XYZ file of C-alpha atoms in Angstrom:
627
model
C -11.997 -8.451 -12.093
C -10.035 -8.644 -15.241
C -6.894 -9.411 -16.869
C -4.642 -6.653 -18.504
C -1.621 -6.892 -20.799
C 0.214 -4.807 -23.333
C 3.468 -3.393 -24.574
C 5.224 -0.052 -25.347
C 8.183 1.104 -27.452
C 9.440 4.155 -29.411
C 11.670 2.279 -31.779
C 9.367 2.202 -34.646
C 5.806 2.797 -35.625
C 3.555 -0.337 -34.926
C 0.799 0.865 -37.340
C 3.202 1.515 -40.371
C 2.459 -0.458 -43.617
C 5.580 -2.599 -42.892
C 3.617 -4.344 -40.278
C 0.246 -4.290 -41.907
C -0.940 -0.745 -40.909
C -4.240 -0.415 -39.189
C -5.687 -3.655 -40.618
C -6.460 -6.629 -38.349
C -3.513 -8.478 -40.387
C -1.074 -6.270 -38.547
C 1.444 -8.666 -36.718
C 1.146 -6.788 -33.538
C -2.688 -7.321 -33.490
C -1.757 -10.990 -33.393
C 0.505 -10.360 -30.426
C -2.073 -8.645 -28.484
C -4.604 -11.392 -29.135
C -2.238 -14.096 -27.947
C -1.470 -12.070 -24.794
C -5.330 -11.449 -24.220
C -6.373 -15.098 -24.881
C -3.889 -16.421 -22.178
C -5.606 -14.251 -19.539
C -9.051 -15.110 -20.566
C -9.682 -17.032 -17.338
C -9.428 -13.670 -15.515
C -12.183 -12.135 -17.417
C -14.418 -14.490 -19.725
C -17.242 -11.976 -20.228
C -15.666 -9.541 -22.603
C -12.403 -8.966 -24.398
C -10.769 -6.304 -26.563
C -7.487 -5.092 -27.893
C -6.236 -1.718 -29.140
C -3.215 -0.813 -31.121
C -1.395 2.682 -31.232
C 1.680 3.940 -33.090
C 3.658 3.074 -30.103
C 1.886 0.783 -27.801
C -0.857 -1.882 -27.621
C -3.304 -2.545 -24.888
C -5.413 -5.823 -24.211
C -8.182 -6.518 -21.747
C -10.384 -9.422 -20.593
C -13.476 -8.555 -18.542
C -15.261 -10.277 -15.648
C -18.529 -8.207 -15.586
C -19.216 -7.386 -11.913
C -20.572 -3.736 -12.011
C -22.058 -1.648 -14.867
C -22.939 -4.900 -16.690
C -23.842 -3.336 -20.051
C -21.098 -0.613 -20.089
C -17.586 -0.533 -19.021
C -15.892 -2.195 -21.820
C -12.232 -1.698 -22.062
C -9.783 -0.541 -23.213
C -11.599 2.670 -22.465
C -10.744 6.077 -23.819
C -11.604 9.639 -22.674
C -10.503 13.288 -23.138
C -10.118 16.331 -21.093
C -8.685 19.765 -22.163
C -7.048 18.329 -25.228
C -5.532 15.286 -23.551
C -6.756 11.835 -24.601
C -5.785 8.766 -22.448
C -6.751 5.106 -22.643
C -6.815 2.678 -19.833
C -6.898 -1.046 -19.134
C -7.816 -1.844 -15.425
C -8.228 -4.815 -13.282
C -9.800 -4.160 -9.665
C -12.659 -2.684 -7.897
C -12.759 0.876 -6.579
C -15.035 0.964 -3.365
C -15.397 4.812 -3.014
C -16.553 5.334 -6.638
C -19.702 7.202 -5.728
C -17.692 9.731 -3.533
C -15.087 10.231 -6.337
C -17.659 10.747 -9.016
C -19.247 13.346 -6.989
C -16.044 15.089 -6.295
C -15.127 14.973 -10.125
C -18.660 16.483 -10.958
C -17.070 19.904 -10.356
C -15.147 19.421 -13.769
C -16.714 19.476 -17.270
C -16.048 15.835 -17.865
C -17.969 13.489 -20.256
C -19.600 10.373 -18.583
C -20.528 7.466 -20.594
C -20.832 4.636 -17.992
C -21.741 4.093 -14.262
C -18.649 2.234 -13.373
C -15.334 2.704 -11.567
C -13.174 2.484 -14.762
C -14.431 5.620 -16.050
C -13.864 7.323 -12.583
C -10.186 6.363 -12.549
C -9.619 7.497 -16.168
C -11.426 10.885 -15.760
C -9.899 11.464 -12.301
C -6.354 10.710 -13.918
C -6.969 13.218 -16.601
C -7.978 15.893 -14.150
C -5.469 15.397 -11.364
C -2.747 12.962 -12.957
C -1.106 10.366 -10.565
C -2.325 12.229 -7.463
C -5.593 10.831 -8.192
C -4.463 7.349 -7.104
C -4.065 8.612 -3.642
C -7.795 9.096 -3.482
C -8.823 5.625 -4.454
C -10.058 3.206 -1.984
C -9.954 -0.322 -3.664
C -7.762 -2.829 -5.195
C -6.322 -2.140 -8.682
C -3.589 -2.763 -11.313
C -3.872 -0.605 -14.343
C -2.158 0.765 -17.485
C -2.782 4.248 -19.035
C -1.627 5.410 -22.309
C -1.541 8.999 -23.138
C -1.563 9.710 -26.782
C -0.227 13.275 -26.816
C 2.779 12.768 -24.586
C 3.326 9.115 -25.781
C 3.782 7.972 -22.282
C 2.605 4.828 -20.496
C 1.822 4.557 -16.892
C 1.599 1.516 -14.696
C 0.123 1.530 -11.141
C -0.862 -1.000 -8.488
C -3.067 -0.610 -5.378
C -1.411 0.373 -1.874
C -1.510 -3.300 -0.582
C -0.738 -5.058 -3.742
C -3.928 -7.191 -3.786
C -4.044 -7.097 -7.617
C -0.821 -8.227 -9.488
C 0.989 -6.485 -12.367
C 4.337 -7.720 -13.885
C 6.530 -6.208 -16.395
C 9.866 -6.607 -18.237
C 11.910 -4.662 -20.773
C 12.649 -7.037 -23.566
C 14.452 -6.086 -26.894
C 13.855 -2.372 -26.278
C 10.147 -2.941 -25.476
C 8.419 -2.730 -22.232
C 5.741 -5.741 -21.907
C 3.420 -6.052 -18.970
C 0.580 -8.203 -17.892
C -1.517 -9.399 -14.897
C 0.358 -12.631 -14.852
C 3.761 -13.699 -16.305
C 2.076 -15.959 -18.935
C 0.990 -12.585 -20.708
C 4.543 -11.692 -21.105
C 5.505 -15.075 -22.264
C 2.615 -14.906 -24.899
C 4.284 -11.854 -26.245
C 7.459 -13.739 -26.985
C 9.616 -13.402 -23.975
C 11.182 -16.730 -23.305
C 10.791 -17.992 -19.457
C 14.237 -17.957 -17.863
C 15.584 -18.846 -14.348
C 18.964 -17.598 -12.959
C 20.544 -17.891 -9.722
C 18.165 -15.259 -8.006
C 15.186 -17.094 -9.452
C 16.314 -20.391 -7.765
C 16.827 -18.572 -4.572
C 13.285 -17.229 -4.893
C 12.083 -20.705 -5.207
C 14.135 -22.383 -2.374
C 15.415 -19.621 -0.137
C 12.420 -17.501 0.352
C 9.673 -19.411 -1.546
C 6.772 -19.540 -1.817
C 7.046 -15.987 -0.932
C 8.835 -13.621 -3.371
C 10.933 -10.648 -2.797
C 8.930 -7.276 -3.166
C 9.233 -6.138 -6.805
C 10.638 -9.347 -8.158
C 8.552 -11.205 -10.837
C 10.203 -14.554 -10.075
C 11.559 -15.266 -13.458
C 14.988 -13.819 -14.640
C 14.864 -10.012 -15.567
C 10.975 -9.797 -14.650
C 9.807 -7.277 -12.155
C 6.447 -6.749 -10.440
C 5.092 -3.196 -9.852
C 5.359 -2.710 -6.094
C 2.334 -2.178 -3.799
C 1.440 1.751 -3.877
C 3.863 2.353 -6.823
C 3.393 4.200 -10.116
C 5.823 3.652 -13.061
C 5.775 5.972 -15.921
C 7.503 5.310 -19.303
C 7.985 8.144 -21.580
C 9.954 8.794 -25.129
C 13.557 9.700 -25.168
C 16.354 9.861 -28.029
C 18.923 7.308 -27.198
C 18.081 3.445 -27.120
C 15.971 1.878 -25.796
C 13.993 5.217 -26.846
C 12.104 5.523 -23.529
C 12.963 6.306 -19.968
C 11.087 5.599 -16.785
C 10.427 7.070 -13.449
C 8.840 5.444 -10.468
C 7.489 6.676 -7.034
C 5.377 5.316 -4.404
C 2.011 7.233 -4.085
C 1.110 5.540 -0.981
C 3.421 4.351 1.821
C 2.805 3.098 5.238
C 3.986 5.210 8.113
C 4.355 4.889 11.760
C 2.661 7.653 13.814
C 2.185 8.382 17.464
C -0.877 6.901 18.559
C -2.926 9.290 20.876
C -6.370 7.636 20.847
C -7.497 5.939 24.238
C -8.213 2.308 24.073
C -12.052 2.984 24.049
C -11.533 5.495 21.047
C -9.193 2.887 19.206
C -11.815 0.272 19.501
C -14.530 2.466 18.179
C -12.185 3.491 15.229
C -11.319 -0.092 14.400
C -15.092 -1.175 14.549
C -16.027 1.517 12.063
C -13.264 0.873 9.850
C -13.724 -2.888 9.643
C -17.510 -2.674 9.182
C -17.162 0.319 6.619
C -14.744 -1.776 4.566
C -16.837 -4.892 4.551
C -19.822 -2.875 3.646
C -18.050 -0.956 0.642
C -16.757 -4.266 -0.611
C -20.219 -5.712 -0.808
C -20.884 -3.407 -3.879
C -21.742 -5.493 -6.827
C -24.422 -5.746 -9.619
C -24.490 -9.598 -9.105
C -24.918 -11.633 -5.928
C -21.979 -11.988 -3.515
C -20.920 -14.770 -1.392
C -18.527 -15.320 1.505
C -15.848 -17.902 2.479
C -16.664 -19.102 6.122
C -14.229 -21.323 8.000
C -15.684 -20.702 11.483
C -12.595 -18.613 12.531
C -12.890 -15.050 13.793
C -11.888 -13.450 10.614
C -14.036 -15.064 7.974
C -16.896 -15.250 10.472
C -16.760 -11.556 11.038
C -16.843 -10.730 7.336
C -19.710 -13.215 6.729
C -21.854 -11.881 9.638
C -21.546 -8.341 8.546
C -22.508 -9.226 4.991
C -25.488 -11.258 6.233
C -26.613 -8.377 8.496
C -26.440 -5.921 5.457
C -28.136 -8.284 3.108
C -30.904 -9.315 5.691
C -32.001 -5.472 5.691
C -32.683 -6.023 1.920
C -34.548 -9.182 2.261
C -31.697 -11.299 0.880
C -29.708 -14.134 2.203
C -25.945 -14.639 1.954
C -24.214 -17.701 0.336
C -21.354 -19.085 2.471
C -18.810 -21.670 1.853
C -16.474 -23.547 3.891
C -13.659 -26.010 2.857
C -12.441 -29.359 4.259
C -10.861 -32.585 2.992
C -12.476 -35.955 2.691
C -12.482 -37.946 5.938
C -10.522 -35.096 7.667
C -12.305 -35.778 10.914
C -11.121 -39.565 11.013
C -7.441 -38.447 10.496
C -7.082 -35.099 12.202
C -4.029 -34.666 14.374
C -4.156 -31.581 16.774
C -0.763 -29.746 16.850
C 0.535 -26.447 18.098
C -0.630 -24.645 14.862
C -4.019 -26.287 14.293
C -5.860 -27.307 17.571
C -9.271 -27.936 16.246
C -11.305 -28.722 13.031
C -13.230 -25.921 11.300
C -16.409 -27.668 10.415
C -18.137 -27.629 13.751
C -17.452 -23.895 14.074
C -18.614 -23.194 10.434
C -21.857 -25.149 11.139
C -22.404 -23.052 14.202
C -21.715 -19.819 12.386
C -23.786 -20.561 9.268
C -26.738 -21.322 11.789
C -26.015 -18.245 13.921
C -26.243 -15.700 10.940
C -28.710 -17.856 8.938
C -26.770 -17.969 5.656
C -27.163 -20.465 2.845
C -24.191 -22.641 3.478
C -22.319 -25.132 1.438
C -19.495 -27.551 2.694
C -17.076 -28.237 -0.006
C -14.577 -31.257 0.267
C -11.471 -32.296 -1.689
C -10.113 -35.723 -1.935
C -6.490 -36.797 -2.141
C -6.295 -37.457 -5.796
C -7.966 -34.216 -6.702
C -5.799 -32.271 -4.401
C -2.577 -33.828 -5.943
C -3.793 -33.521 -9.497
C -4.319 -29.682 -8.869
C -0.769 -29.253 -7.713
C 0.052 -28.808 -11.207
C -2.838 -26.677 -12.094
C -1.827 -24.216 -9.462
C 1.421 -23.872 -11.033
C -0.426 -23.065 -14.363
C -2.304 -20.538 -12.482
C 0.553 -18.841 -10.694
C 3.378 -19.369 -13.337
C 5.555 -20.398 -10.455
C 5.686 -22.975 -7.611
C 3.352 -21.832 -4.804
C 2.070 -22.967 -1.574
C 1.728 -26.673 -2.699
C -1.573 -28.311 -1.568
C -2.475 -25.150 0.350
C -2.909 -23.651 -2.961
C -4.033 -26.494 -5.170
C -6.968 -27.185 -2.863
C -8.040 -23.430 -2.701
C -7.898 -23.369 -6.621
C -10.171 -26.381 -6.505
C -12.414 -24.823 -4.174
C -12.572 -21.639 -6.035
C -13.579 -23.385 -9.063
C -16.592 -24.895 -7.355
C -17.538 -21.687 -5.886
C -17.417 -20.076 -9.273
C -20.079 -22.412 -10.552
C -22.787 -20.475 -8.388
C -21.056 -17.159 -7.515
C -18.718 -14.755 -9.218
C -17.907 -12.398 -6.006
C -16.608 -13.820 -2.804
C -15.548 -12.000 0.259
C -12.743 -13.473 2.301
C -11.040 -13.141 5.840
C -7.463 -12.827 4.497
C -4.906 -10.379 5.954
C -6.422 -10.018 9.333
C -3.623 -11.944 11.076
C -0.752 -9.929 9.465
C -2.432 -6.591 10.284
C -3.901 -7.278 13.902
C -1.086 -9.758 15.099
C -2.668 -13.114 14.941
C 0.285 -15.444 14.113
C 2.305 -17.281 16.741
C 5.423 -15.348 15.880
C 3.758 -12.224 17.046
C 3.476 -13.726 20.588
C 6.196 -16.415 21.108
C 9.455 -14.612 21.991
C 11.430 -17.598 20.740
C 10.092 -16.875 17.217
C 10.088 -13.246 17.075
C 13.614 -12.703 18.404
C 15.036 -15.335 15.728
C 16.551 -12.383 13.850
C 15.232 -13.977 10.491
C 12.054 -14.798 8.737
C 9.956 -16.111 11.878
C 8.078 -18.492 9.551
C 10.928 -20.120 7.886
C 14.017 -19.532 10.121
C 15.275 -23.012 9.843
C 17.274 -23.152 6.453
C 18.306 -26.848 7.067
C 14.716 -27.863 6.590
C 14.861 -26.027 3.141
C 17.936 -27.814 2.134
C 16.754 -31.150 3.269
C 16.277 -32.616 -0.172
C 18.568 -30.483 -2.293
C 21.802 -31.581 -3.728
C 24.665 -30.186 -1.830
C 26.147 -28.694 -5.007
C 22.891 -26.925 -5.851
C 22.321 -25.630 -2.283
C 25.917 -24.270 -1.924
C 25.866 -22.674 -5.253
C 22.759 -20.763 -4.412
C 24.230 -19.537 -0.936
C 20.693 -19.780 0.394
C 21.603 -18.512 3.886
C 22.928 -15.378 2.594
C 20.119 -14.740 0.197
C 17.360 -15.212 2.709
C 19.377 -13.179 5.401
C 20.005 -10.348 3.021
C 16.139 -10.195 2.001
C 15.262 -10.225 5.785
C 17.731 -7.452 6.648
C 16.566 -5.299 3.713
C 12.981 -5.714 4.904
C 14.169 -4.790 8.580
C 15.873 -1.698 7.325
C 12.777 -0.385 5.629
C 10.495 -0.831 8.702
C 8.309 2.253 9.226
C 9.280 3.073 12.879
C 9.197 5.982 15.338
C 12.409 7.338 17.274
C 10.674 6.960 20.528
C 9.808 3.383 20.155
C 11.120 1.052 22.968
C 13.327 -1.942 21.769
C 10.472 -4.234 22.320
C 7.854 -2.043 20.335
C 10.468 -1.656 17.575
C 10.761 -5.346 17.363
C 7.124 -5.623 17.154
C 6.927 -3.229 14.245
C 9.662 -5.217 12.478
C 7.707 -8.470 12.770
C 4.587 -6.622 11.527
C 6.285 -5.249 8.716
C 8.070 -8.523 7.827
C 4.328 -10.044 7.824
C 2.948 -7.324 5.652
C 5.717 -7.307 2.944
C 6.151 -11.063 2.786
C 3.592 -13.405 4.239
C 0.547 -11.298 3.558
C 1.705 -10.762 -0.065
C 2.152 -14.672 -0.424
C -1.467 -15.234 0.588
C -2.835 -12.325 -1.546
C -1.060 -13.854 -4.428
C -2.579 -17.232 -3.637
C -5.900 -15.739 -3.410
C -5.791 -13.820 -6.631
C -4.541 -16.593 -8.858
C -6.612 -19.326 -7.237
C -9.827 -17.285 -7.664
C -9.251 -15.552 -10.972
C -8.203 -18.763 -12.536
C -11.960 -19.747 -12.649
C -13.192 -16.158 -13.079
C -14.062 -15.694 -9.427
C -13.512 -12.317 -7.954
C -12.078 -12.739 -4.326
C -12.418 -9.433 -2.331
C -10.285 -8.918 0.898
C -12.003 -6.389 3.216
C -9.025 -6.500 5.765
C -6.650 -5.373 3.101
C -8.043 -1.938 3.151
C -5.124 0.499 3.384
C -7.075 2.732 5.797
C -7.245 -0.235 8.223
C -3.541 -1.016 7.977
C -2.594 2.585 8.107
C -4.589 3.047 11.450
C -3.713 -0.192 13.143
C 0.108 -0.462 12.391
C 0.575 2.584 14.866
C -1.565 1.110 17.602
C 0.552 -0.044 20.534
C 0.951 -3.699 21.032
C -0.756 -3.470 24.449
C -4.025 -2.442 22.745
C -3.665 -5.164 20.154
C -3.105 -7.937 22.511
C -5.374 -6.449 25.540
C -5.088 -8.663 28.625
C -3.278 -11.302 26.578
C -6.234 -11.782 24.075
C -4.867 -12.302 20.547
C -6.260 -9.864 18.152
C -8.116 -8.145 20.782
C -9.214 -5.286 18.555
C -10.683 -7.615 16.147
C -12.508 -9.490 18.902
C -13.841 -6.147 20.061
C -15.234 -5.645 16.577
C -16.832 -8.958 16.475
C -18.758 -8.687 19.771
C -21.838 -7.369 17.977
C -21.792 -9.984 15.433
C -20.463 -13.391 16.768
C -21.047 -16.057 19.418
C -18.541 -16.293 22.152
C -17.408 -19.739 20.981
C -16.171 -18.372 17.691
C -15.246 -14.999 19.012
C -12.679 -16.475 21.399
C -11.861 -19.569 19.344
C -7.960 -20.222 19.133
C -6.530 -19.345 15.848
C -6.655 -22.173 13.307
C -5.058 -21.815 9.896
C -6.356 -22.870 6.497
C -7.038 -26.534 6.744
C -4.958 -29.335 5.239
C -5.413 -33.061 5.009
C -4.112 -35.363 7.653
C -4.817 -38.504 5.615
C -1.513 -40.520 5.428
C -2.706 -41.928 2.161
C -2.211 -38.447 0.798
C 1.462 -38.340 1.533
C 1.912 -41.659 0.166
C 0.534 -40.597 -3.062
C 2.883 -37.558 -3.026
C 5.792 -39.928 -2.207
C 4.944 -42.130 -5.230
C 4.550 -39.287 -7.560
C 7.885 -37.601 -6.374
C 9.765 -40.856 -6.674
C 8.465 -41.275 -10.105
C 9.500 -37.938 -11.190
C 13.036 -38.197 -9.571
C 13.866 -41.405 -11.193
C 12.554 -40.706 -14.641
C 15.035 -40.575 -17.304
C 15.787 -36.768 -17.875
C 13.962 -35.929 -14.824
C 13.230 -32.160 -14.396
C 14.660 -32.531 -10.885
C 17.991 -33.707 -12.016
C 20.670 -31.625 -10.354
C 18.250 -30.240 -7.687
C 16.805 -33.129 -5.842
C 19.162 -35.524 -4.021
C 17.482 -39.097 -4.331
C 19.285 -40.421 -1.174
C 18.125 -37.689 0.831
C 14.613 -37.968 -0.611
C 14.662 -41.811 0.412
C 15.660 -41.003 4.044
C 13.043 -38.349 4.230
C 10.381 -40.616 3.142
C 11.625 -43.506 5.609
C 11.228 -41.106 8.480
C 7.778 -40.075 10.078
C 6.508 -36.754 9.125
C 6.350 -33.976 11.543
C 3.070 -32.059 10.916
C 3.754 -29.612 13.733
C 7.166 -28.396 12.406
C 6.646 -25.783 9.654
C 8.601 -25.574 6.598
C 6.829 -22.266 5.687
C 4.865 -21.094 8.687
C 1.620 -22.725 10.017
C 0.794 -23.916 6.305
C 3.460 -25.951 4.865
C 5.178 -28.874 6.767
C 6.812 -32.246 5.613
C 4.068 -33.405 3.227
C 3.813 -29.846 1.653
C 7.510 -29.967 0.986
C 6.978 -33.138 -1.106
C 4.265 -31.284 -2.915
C 6.396 -28.313 -3.376
C 9.143 -30.385 -5.147
C 6.513 -31.833 -7.440
C 5.535 -28.263 -8.377
C 9.184 -27.286 -9.004
C 9.600 -30.393 -11.322
C 6.335 -29.690 -13.077
C 7.521 -25.896 -13.438
C 10.940 -26.861 -14.960
C 9.463 -29.041 -17.454
C 6.476 -26.820 -18.528
C 8.488 -23.705 -18.879
C 11.480 -25.507 -20.304
C 13.839 -23.953 -17.658
C 17.453 -24.898 -17.226
C 19.220 -25.534 -13.822
């Protein structure tokens, strides 16, 4: 994985003597270096910049494949056209694509996927992106036409932000790269609504900050020269879109196809020139990924490293609830023994988890999933000390229907985001003036309805099946993207490449059209994934009730958060002035916390709301934002 950044404009010549020409004293080189430096955590192994008359490209590299070659920015030519790419991601069908391109008189200098993308683009243009199986965010500059193209993988696993600022397009893997260019961070009304009305999710295409955008999953955006200011124009199109299709396969055929897709995706994503590892919680999803990986490695006489995460003394404080009925550790121990992996248990204590709340904002550039993200950030930091590639079980619940709101009619008939339908909970600590000014209910409802209207559907869907599709689409566009963003920033902040085999667009494309009676056969949640796991998992794990990412149940953690939030709220010139109502805070802290009632799905309840406000205050202060 890598970090990419750059800028593009046609107002003046960046290599003119006025700026320092082609020498390293050119001010635009300094700008590229600043942008590159702030993304070094994403790629600590190599880094480079390149400046053109109307564009600049920067890259930091985490070397996973073709360790000796593959340096970027990378340039190639074909039939008189020269293009340069900066790219972040992994393409898992590289060998097949290279074989396909062997029919053309192309020059090959590396064995990696970067050159395959670049040469494929030179031959086929943007249509080549439809051929890619993998995760990617990229920018390609074509010298002859003076155009710049941005593109992102179909499910949006890899991030790519951009903003037009002073007649210049500025882009980067993370917002901090745009700030390093010189764009001042700013928050407007929409931004605050993203934080409080729909956060920690973000509206698709919204970059979080004022005027900032994010390339949509499966989108290509091309910028080209034109005469009037801002001297360039742009067009965008989706090279991949999810579609609903009639499902004609029998249940047996469906099971066979899903089994093949899942195993094929996991095996493809094991490709690496350095050892891989896997996260292992003891749940169905991560256990299946780990078991398939270990079975493939065992054939080569190798053993998989697996890691599970928990919190110090959690077994003493655990409280079962509707969302989390059991601890992970016993199941993780059983799975590690069952597959014969080299397993490591990682623990996080209260203070570390609270301290990393701020570091998580640094990683995301935005308030995020509170301690659900801060703890993952800490665990990824520990894993990165021994491994640089990890496979995870993310996205299975969104695609195969694992969450409670797929099954509980009271939730999926809410006609609102089923993981955060109670807007009163979101206003519980806000000042009335601030909440009223945002019109939070309207913002959330409009975001929900916009998504519902775009749901891929079939005319013959029954009302119930149509609603199932809407729930699935809401999860794919919102909840899944939140978890993918969390995984990317938490892992890449320590130079760890996290791969997500279930986030294969082939799996989503097939499973989305499968009727619910197949997805929940005989009342079995994620029955198709259970079928896929029968050859790899013990029954105790195979049929285990879903348990989400763990969180601490130590009351000392909530006390620590309360003390820190009070200190921040009552501080002179508090960053939460005008946002947080102190009387509401004191009332909230004096009443028992409800660990079962979600503020955001299964992962964020009362204590996490305190942590979220701490992140908001830190964010306001760090990015010098005004309310």
